[in-house]
mmCIF file of C-alpha atoms in Angstrom:
data_model
loop_
_atom_site.group_PDB
_atom_site.id
_atom_site.type_symbol
_atom_site.label_atom_id
_atom_site.label_comp_id
_atom_site.label_asym_id
_atom_site.label_seq_id
_atom_site.Cartn_x
_atom_site.Cartn_y
_atom_site.Cartn_z
ATOM 1 C CA MET R 4 101.340 115.803 106.593
ATOM 2 C CA SER R 5 99.492 118.955 107.197
ATOM 3 C CA THR R 6 101.491 122.100 107.498
ATOM 4 C CA ASN R 7 99.270 123.775 109.969
ATOM 5 C CA THR R 8 101.557 121.511 111.864
ATOM 6 C CA ASP R 9 99.178 120.600 114.586
ATOM 7 C CA LYS R 10 99.012 123.922 116.409
ATOM 8 C CA THR R 11 98.983 122.417 119.870
ATOM 9 C CA ALA R 12 102.476 123.818 120.166
ATOM 10 C CA ASP R 13 103.815 125.239 123.372
ATOM 11 C CA LYS R 14 105.149 128.411 121.789
ATOM 12 C CA ALA R 15 107.170 129.654 124.738
ATOM 13 C CA SER R 16 108.855 126.312 125.317
ATOM 14 C CA ASP R 17 109.472 126.026 121.591
ATOM 15 C CA LYS R 18 111.333 129.337 121.429
ATOM 16 C CA THR R 19 113.365 128.671 124.547
ATOM 17 C CA THR R 20 114.632 125.241 123.557
ATOM 18 C CA ALA R 21 115.278 126.162 119.928
ATOM 19 C CA ALA R 22 117.237 129.225 120.995
ATOM 20 C CA GLY R 23 119.542 127.032 123.064
ATOM 21 C CA ALA R 24 120.444 124.719 120.180
ATOM 22 C CA SER R 25 124.084 124.677 119.094
ATOM 23 C CA THR R 26 123.675 122.941 115.715
ATOM 24 C CA PRO R 27 121.006 123.081 112.997
ATOM 25 C CA GLU R 28 120.121 119.439 113.723
ATOM 26 C CA GLN R 29 119.612 120.194 117.417
ATOM 27 C CA TYR R 30 117.556 123.251 116.517
ATOM 28 C CA VAL R 31 115.047 121.350 114.377
ATOM 29 C CA GLN R 32 114.926 118.416 116.791
ATOM 30 C CA GLN R 33 114.136 120.706 119.708
ATOM 31 C CA LYS R 34 111.549 122.591 117.667
ATOM 32 C CA ALA R 35 109.767 119.343 116.837
ATOM 33 C CA ALA R 36 110.028 117.889 120.338
ATOM 34 C CA ALA R 37 108.826 121.067 122.049
ATOM 35 C CA SER R 38 105.781 121.345 119.807
ATOM 36 C CA GLY R 39 103.867 118.426 121.315
ATOM 37 C CA SER R 40 102.656 117.798 117.772
ATOM 38 C CA SER R 41 101.051 114.589 116.575
ATOM 39 C CA PHE R 42 103.690 114.570 113.860
ATOM 40 C CA TYR R 43 106.496 114.165 116.360
ATOM 41 C CA TYR R 44 105.176 110.818 117.588
ATOM 42 C CA ALA R 45 105.186 109.426 114.051
ATOM 43 C CA PHE R 46 108.751 110.635 113.464
ATOM 44 C CA LEU R 47 109.991 108.512 116.365
ATOM 45 C CA PHE R 48 109.425 105.308 114.396
ATOM 46 C CA LEU R 49 111.526 106.312 111.373
ATOM 47 C CA PRO R 50 115.141 105.257 110.747
ATOM 48 C CA PRO R 51 117.607 108.076 111.586
ATOM 49 C CA PRO R 52 118.203 109.490 108.061
ATOM 50 C CA ARG R 53 114.491 109.730 107.251
ATOM 51 C CA ARG R 54 113.738 111.033 110.741
ATOM 52 C CA ALA R 55 116.350 113.767 110.307
ATOM 53 C CA ALA R 56 114.862 114.779 106.948
ATOM 54 C CA ILE R 57 111.229 114.943 108.059
ATOM 55 C CA THR R 58 112.169 116.735 111.276
ATOM 56 C CA ALA R 59 114.000 119.421 109.314
ATOM 57 C CA PHE R 60 111.134 119.785 106.849
ATOM 58 C CA TYR R 61 108.638 119.957 109.709
ATOM 59 C CA ALA R 62 110.721 122.695 111.357
ATOM 60 C CA PHE R 63 110.654 124.730 108.140
ATOM 61 C CA CYS R 64 106.863 124.379 107.959
ATOM 62 C CA ARG R 65 106.542 125.444 111.585
ATOM 63 C CA GLU R 66 108.738 128.488 111.008
ATOM 64 C CA VAL R 67 106.624 129.880 108.174
ATOM 65 C CA ASP R 68 103.372 128.875 109.880
ATOM 66 C CA ASP R 69 104.418 130.710 113.029
ATOM 67 C CA VAL R 70 104.952 133.908 111.044
ATOM 68 C CA VAL R 71 101.217 134.065 110.345
ATOM 69 C CA ASP R 72 100.126 132.940 113.808
ATOM 70 C CA GLU R 73 102.487 135.029 115.930
ATOM 71 C CA VAL R 74 103.000 138.302 114.029
ATOM 72 C CA SER R 75 100.027 140.610 114.584
ATOM 73 C CA ASP R 76 101.039 143.210 111.966
ATOM 74 C CA PRO R 77 100.186 141.837 108.472
ATOM 75 C CA GLY R 78 102.834 144.057 106.885
ATOM 76 C CA VAL R 79 105.556 142.685 109.139
ATOM 77 C CA ALA R 80 104.334 139.137 108.546
ATOM 78 C CA ALA R 81 104.407 139.677 104.766
ATOM 79 C CA THR R 82 107.974 140.953 105.047
ATOM 80 C CA LYS R 83 108.978 137.869 107.029
ATOM 81 C CA LEU R 84 107.382 135.540 104.472
ATOM 82 C CA ALA R 85 109.222 137.419 101.695
ATOM 83 C CA TRP R 86 112.429 136.768 103.637
ATOM 84 C CA TRP R 87 111.598 133.060 103.769
ATOM 85 C CA ARG R 88 111.087 133.004 99.991
ATOM 86 C CA LYS R 89 114.548 134.464 99.510
ATOM 87 C CA GLU R 90 115.977 132.074 102.092
ATOM 88 C CA ALA R 91 114.490 129.061 100.298
ATOM 89 C CA MET R 92 115.913 130.218 96.966
ATOM 90 C CA SER R 93 119.301 130.944 98.514
ATOM 91 C CA ALA R 94 119.376 127.580 100.260
ATOM 92 C CA PHE R 95 118.766 125.720 97.007
ATOM 93 C CA ASN R 96 121.547 127.801 95.479
ATOM 94 C CA GLY R 97 123.899 126.511 98.167
ATOM 95 C CA GLN R 98 123.681 129.366 100.687
ATOM 96 C CA PRO R 99 121.268 128.528 103.547
ATOM 97 C CA SER R 100 121.440 130.846 106.545
ATOM 98 C CA HIS R 101 118.600 129.714 108.830
ATOM 99 C CA PRO R 102 119.257 126.600 110.962
ATOM 100 C CA ALA R 103 116.087 124.906 109.682
ATOM 101 C CA MET R 104 117.298 125.273 106.103
ATOM 102 C CA LYS R 105 120.821 124.210 107.031
ATOM 103 C CA ALA R 106 119.371 121.044 108.568
ATOM 104 C CA LEU R 107 117.100 120.377 105.582
ATOM 105 C CA MET R 108 119.478 120.891 102.658
ATOM 106 C CA PRO R 109 121.592 117.720 103.106
ATOM 107 C CA HIS R 110 118.408 115.682 102.503
ATOM 108 C CA VAL R 111 116.781 117.389 99.524
ATOM 109 C CA LYS R 112 118.490 115.291 96.847
ATOM 110 C CA ASP R 113 117.878 111.933 98.546
ATOM 111 C CA TYR R 114 114.156 112.579 98.976
ATOM 112 C CA ASP R 115 113.421 114.744 95.922
ATOM 113 C CA ILE R 116 112.509 117.831 97.941
ATOM 114 C CA ARG R 117 112.342 120.794 95.557
ATOM 115 C CA VAL R 118 112.301 124.531 96.127
ATOM 116 C CA GLU R 119 108.829 124.593 94.527
ATOM 117 C CA HIS R 120 107.549 122.540 97.459
ATOM 118 C CA LEU R 121 108.802 125.073 99.987
ATOM 119 C CA LEU R 122 107.526 128.046 97.993
ATOM 120 C CA ALA R 123 104.069 126.426 97.788
ATOM 121 C CA VAL R 124 103.934 126.134 101.576
ATOM 122 C CA ILE R 125 104.903 129.803 101.864
ATOM 123 C CA ASP R 126 102.181 130.664 99.305
ATOM 124 C CA GLY R 127 99.655 128.917 101.540
ATOM 125 C CA CYS R 128 100.759 130.956 104.533
ATOM 126 C CA GLN R 129 100.570 134.085 102.369
ATOM 127 C CA MET R 130 96.909 133.273 101.745
ATOM 128 C CA ASP R 131 96.337 133.508 105.493
ATOM 129 C CA LEU R 132 97.563 137.105 105.395
ATOM 130 C CA GLU R 133 95.418 138.077 102.423
ATOM 131 C CA GLN R 134 92.231 136.079 102.974
ATOM 132 C CA THR R 135 90.093 135.506 106.072
ATOM 133 C CA ARG R 136 87.097 133.920 104.327
ATOM 134 C CA TYR R 137 86.581 131.277 101.617
ATOM 135 C CA LEU R 138 83.533 131.616 99.415
ATOM 136 C CA ASP R 139 83.175 127.915 98.642
ATOM 137 C CA TYR R 140 84.787 124.527 99.150
ATOM 138 C CA PRO R 141 86.855 124.598 95.909
ATOM 139 C CA GLY R 142 88.467 127.811 97.186
ATOM 140 C CA LEU R 143 89.251 126.163 100.511
ATOM 141 C CA GLN R 144 90.659 123.145 98.648
ATOM 142 C CA ARG R 145 93.232 125.399 96.988
ATOM 143 C CA TYR R 146 94.414 126.558 100.405
ATOM 144 C CA CYS R 147 94.485 122.970 101.712
ATOM 145 C CA HIS R 148 96.504 121.906 98.677
ATOM 146 C CA LEU R 149 99.233 124.426 99.481
ATOM 147 C CA VAL R 150 99.454 124.016 103.252
ATOM 148 C CA ALA R 151 98.692 120.288 103.466
ATOM 149 C CA GLY R 152 98.661 118.486 100.123
ATOM 150 C CA VAL R 153 102.139 119.630 99.132
ATOM 151 C CA VAL R 154 103.406 118.817 102.607
ATOM 152 C CA GLY R 155 101.911 115.342 102.247
ATOM 153 C CA GLU R 156 103.720 114.835 98.958
ATOM 154 C CA VAL R 157 107.067 115.779 100.494
ATOM 155 C CA ALA R 158 106.471 113.667 103.594
ATOM 156 C CA SER R 159 105.488 110.601 101.570
ATOM 157 C CA GLY R 160 108.721 110.927 99.594
ATOM 158 C CA ILE R 161 110.745 111.067 102.792
ATOM 159 C CA PHE R 162 108.907 108.068 104.255
ATOM 160 C CA GLY R 163 109.579 106.124 101.045
ATOM 161 C CA ARG R 164 107.321 105.387 98.081
ATOM 162 C CA SER R 165 107.544 103.298 94.929
ATOM 163 C CA ASP R 166 103.952 103.486 93.676
ATOM 164 C CA PRO R 167 103.048 106.792 91.925
ATOM 165 C CA GLN R 168 99.535 106.485 93.370
ATOM 166 C CA THR R 169 101.025 107.084 96.833
ATOM 167 C CA ILE R 170 101.345 110.772 95.930
ATOM 168 C CA ALA R 171 97.564 110.974 95.444
ATOM 169 C CA TYR R 172 97.086 109.155 98.758
ATOM 170 C CA ALA R 173 99.364 111.627 100.536
ATOM 171 C CA HIS R 174 97.619 114.671 99.033
ATOM 172 C CA LYS R 175 94.182 113.415 100.043
ATOM 173 C CA LEU R 176 95.339 112.429 103.513
ATOM 174 C CA GLY R 177 96.897 115.851 104.007
ATOM 175 C CA GLN R 178 93.618 117.463 103.031
ATOM 176 C CA ALA R 179 91.671 115.288 105.485
ATOM 177 C CA MET R 180 94.040 116.235 108.284
ATOM 178 C CA GLN R 181 93.833 119.918 107.378
ATOM 179 C CA LEU R 182 90.038 119.789 107.517
ATOM 180 C CA THR R 183 90.373 118.184 110.957
ATOM 181 C CA ASN R 184 92.612 121.101 111.976
ATOM 182 C CA ILE R 185 90.008 123.546 110.708
ATOM 183 C CA ILE R 186 87.220 121.803 112.652
ATOM 184 C CA ARG R 187 89.303 121.738 115.836
ATOM 185 C CA ASP R 188 90.429 125.356 115.526
ATOM 186 C CA VAL R 189 87.166 127.113 114.618
ATOM 187 C CA GLY R 190 87.212 129.077 117.882
ATOM 188 C CA ASP R 191 90.939 129.863 117.873
ATOM 189 C CA ASP R 192 90.809 130.980 114.252
ATOM 190 C CA ALA R 193 87.743 133.141 114.921
ATOM 191 C CA ARG R 194 89.670 134.940 117.646
ATOM 192 C CA ARG R 195 92.220 135.806 114.946
ATOM 193 C CA GLY R 196 89.411 137.060 112.727
ATOM 194 C CA ARG R 197 89.513 134.068 110.365
ATOM 195 C CA ILE R 198 86.742 131.674 109.358
ATOM 196 C CA TYR R 199 87.847 128.788 107.145
ATOM 197 C CA LEU R 200 84.389 127.226 106.893
ATOM 198 C CA PRO R 201 83.168 128.144 103.375
ATOM 199 C CA VAL R 202 80.703 131.033 103.189
ATOM 200 C CA SER R 203 78.408 129.010 100.906
ATOM 201 C CA GLU R 204 78.175 126.307 103.576
ATOM 202 C CA LEU R 205 77.557 128.807 106.368
ATOM 203 C CA GLN R 206 74.637 130.034 104.264
ATOM 204 C CA GLN R 207 73.485 126.468 103.556
ATOM 205 C CA PHE R 208 73.130 125.820 107.301
ATOM 206 C CA ASP R 209 72.008 129.380 108.133
ATOM 207 C CA VAL R 210 75.009 130.000 110.399
ATOM 208 C CA LYS R 211 76.047 133.664 110.590
ATOM 209 C CA ALA R 212 79.690 134.740 110.706
ATOM 210 C CA HIS R 213 79.016 137.013 113.686
ATOM 211 C CA GLU R 214 77.830 133.973 115.664
ATOM 212 C CA ILE R 215 81.134 132.168 115.141
ATOM 213 C CA LEU R 216 83.079 135.337 115.933
ATOM 214 C CA LYS R 217 81.242 135.870 119.241
ATOM 215 C CA ARG R 218 83.764 135.805 122.076
ATOM 216 C CA ASP R 219 81.716 135.123 125.197
ATOM 217 C CA ALA R 220 79.076 132.688 126.498
ATOM 218 C CA PRO R 221 76.978 131.197 125.049
ATOM 219 C CA TRP R 222 79.320 131.782 122.103
ATOM 220 C CA GLY R 223 77.834 130.764 118.756
ATOM 221 C CA TYR R 224 76.491 127.313 119.552
ATOM 222 C CA SER R 225 73.180 126.261 118.033
ATOM 223 C CA ASP R 226 71.584 123.277 116.349
ATOM 224 C CA ARG R 227 72.452 124.994 113.066
ATOM 225 C CA PHE R 228 76.150 125.193 114.015
ATOM 226 C CA THR R 229 76.163 121.538 115.095
ATOM 227 C CA ALA R 230 74.637 120.494 111.761
ATOM 228 C CA LEU R 231 77.261 122.526 109.894
ATOM 229 C CA MET R 232 80.074 120.892 111.843
ATOM 230 C CA LYS R 233 78.649 117.398 111.313
ATOM 231 C CA PHE R 234 78.727 118.145 107.602
ATOM 232 C CA GLN R 235 82.402 119.163 107.852
ATOM 233 C CA ALA R 236 83.279 116.046 109.877
ATOM 234 C CA GLU R 237 81.541 113.729 107.419
ATOM 235 C CA ARG R 238 83.563 115.258 104.580
ATOM 236 C CA ALA R 239 86.799 114.756 106.514
ATOM 237 C CA HIS R 240 85.942 111.127 107.319
ATOM 238 C CA ALA R 241 85.199 110.488 103.640
ATOM 239 C CA LEU R 242 88.591 111.907 102.679
ATOM 240 C CA TYR R 243 90.370 109.679 105.213
ATOM 241 C CA ASP R 244 88.623 106.647 103.713
ATOM 242 C CA GLU R 245 89.400 107.718 100.148
ATOM 243 C CA ALA R 246 93.058 108.355 101.011
ATOM 244 C CA VAL R 247 93.652 104.992 102.671
ATOM 245 C CA ALA R 248 91.961 103.236 99.733
ATOM 246 C CA LEU R 249 94.589 104.768 97.440
ATOM 247 C CA LEU R 250 97.538 103.389 99.430
ATOM 248 C CA SER R 251 98.843 100.225 97.822
ATOM 249 C CA ASP R 252 100.215 97.260 99.775
ATOM 250 C CA THR R 253 103.580 97.970 98.131
ATOM 251 C CA ASP R 254 104.033 101.235 100.027
ATOM 252 C CA ARG R 255 101.937 100.563 103.126
ATOM 253 C CA LYS R 256 104.879 99.609 105.353
ATOM 254 C CA ALA R 257 106.964 102.623 104.343
ATOM 255 C CA GLN R 258 104.015 104.960 104.809
ATOM 256 C CA LYS R 259 103.257 103.837 108.372
ATOM 257 C CA PRO R 260 104.270 107.238 109.830
ATOM 258 C CA GLY R 261 101.572 108.888 107.722
ATOM 259 C CA LEU R 262 99.054 106.292 108.845
ATOM 260 C CA MET R 263 100.048 106.980 112.457
ATOM 261 C CA MET R 264 99.309 110.673 111.973
ATOM 262 C CA ALA R 265 96.047 109.850 110.214
ATOM 263 C CA ASN R 266 94.924 107.623 113.083
ATOM 264 C CA ILE R 267 95.854 110.272 115.661
ATOM 265 C CA TYR R 268 93.972 112.970 113.757
ATOM 266 C CA ARG R 269 90.959 110.778 113.100
ATOM 267 C CA THR R 270 90.788 109.868 116.780
ATOM 268 C CA LEU R 271 90.839 113.590 117.541
ATOM 269 C CA LEU R 272 88.015 114.135 115.061
ATOM 270 C CA ARG R 273 85.942 111.446 116.773
ATOM 271 C CA GLU R 274 86.687 113.073 120.133
ATOM 272 C CA ILE R 275 85.390 116.390 118.793
ATOM 273 C CA GLU R 276 82.260 114.626 117.552
ATOM 274 C CA ALA R 277 81.780 113.009 120.978
ATOM 275 C CA GLU R 278 82.023 116.499 122.544
ATOM 276 C CA ASN R 279 79.232 117.643 120.188
ATOM 277 C CA PHE R 280 81.566 120.066 118.374
ATOM 278 C CA GLN R 281 82.144 122.311 121.387
ATOM 279 C CA VAL R 282 85.076 123.979 119.620
ATOM 280 C CA LEU R 283 84.167 127.653 119.844
ATOM 281 C CA HIS R 284 85.255 128.251 123.436
ATOM 282 C CA GLN R 285 87.896 125.540 123.900
ATOM 283 C CA ARG R 286 90.527 123.479 122.111
ATOM 284 C CA ILE R 287 89.809 119.760 122.215
ATOM 285 C CA ALA R 288 93.045 117.742 122.174
ATOM 286 C CA LEU R 289 94.464 114.302 122.821
ATOM 287 C CA THR R 290 96.999 113.747 125.584
ATOM 288 C CA PRO R 291 100.632 113.035 124.585
ATOM 289 C CA LEU R 292 100.346 109.530 126.038
ATOM 290 C CA ARG R 293 97.269 108.791 123.945
ATOM 291 C CA LYS R 294 99.004 110.040 120.794
ATOM 292 C CA LEU R 295 102.010 107.835 121.513
ATOM 293 C CA TRP R 296 99.760 104.827 122.153
ATOM 294 C CA ILE R 297 97.938 105.355 118.835
ATOM 295 C CA ALA R 298 101.274 105.643 117.011
ATOM 296 C CA MET R 299 102.572 102.466 118.644
ATOM 297 C CA LYS R 300 99.358 100.562 117.888
ATOM 298 C CA THR R 301 99.516 101.670 114.243
ATOM 299 C CA ASN R 302 103.134 100.540 114.070
ATOM 300 C CA TRP R 303 102.224 97.085 115.373
ATOM 301 C CA ARG R 304 99.140 96.631 113.224
ATOM 302 C CA GLY R 305 100.514 98.298 110.113
ATOM 303 C CA ARG R 306 97.321 100.240 109.476
#
């Protein structure tokens, strides 16, 4: 439910398997399976029609996300995102050309997926090209809304919802997961020249941008950095709690895939906390087996 789509992807494997697909459905399935994403483990528990829809939507999100992550020239990346805008509009006018869009379009009516949803995700990726800093948390929230909240709304519709409040749950859960992504990826993002931690909060904890951007030992670790990251983690935990409190018993069973992803991400967040936020020089991750176990346990317990 976060479109940063759990960037633990094996990019080379992803490209190889997707290139060998013969149908749009195989393409999006291989893209999801090759990613190693936490999302993939939740998809496994869905009935086939819903699984096909969320897999196609996930593949679209990955495609536009990869434009920002993999294209070093901002001008080229902007051109590619402009192409995706046209592709989304064309697809909803009955003329999809990309396999991800061809796989997605049969499901848009059943699950109320609108072109505005896809354009919002692209807008979020566009922000990554135009902005490498966020002055304050409200500014970061706008970004999280586009790349995670909107994705949560679409995903919750695919999973199945009857209570309008489930949309608010999905938005908040997407935001919590996006903040977890940001905490995990501080070092990786810094190596791309981006710092998502709000400038006002860096100043609050007296952490300098050049410390986070430092690329060799001892990197930018300090008691000040640890305090800043604890603050970020506490905010994320609060959002997880607030999101789950919004989920009614009526929709809890249908929304189990989202709860699986939430439990996987929150376990990752606790792992990062246990490692004392050593995220500047390494990527802390859960093993595939552990992700699958968490998904299975959530499926059994229903929460």
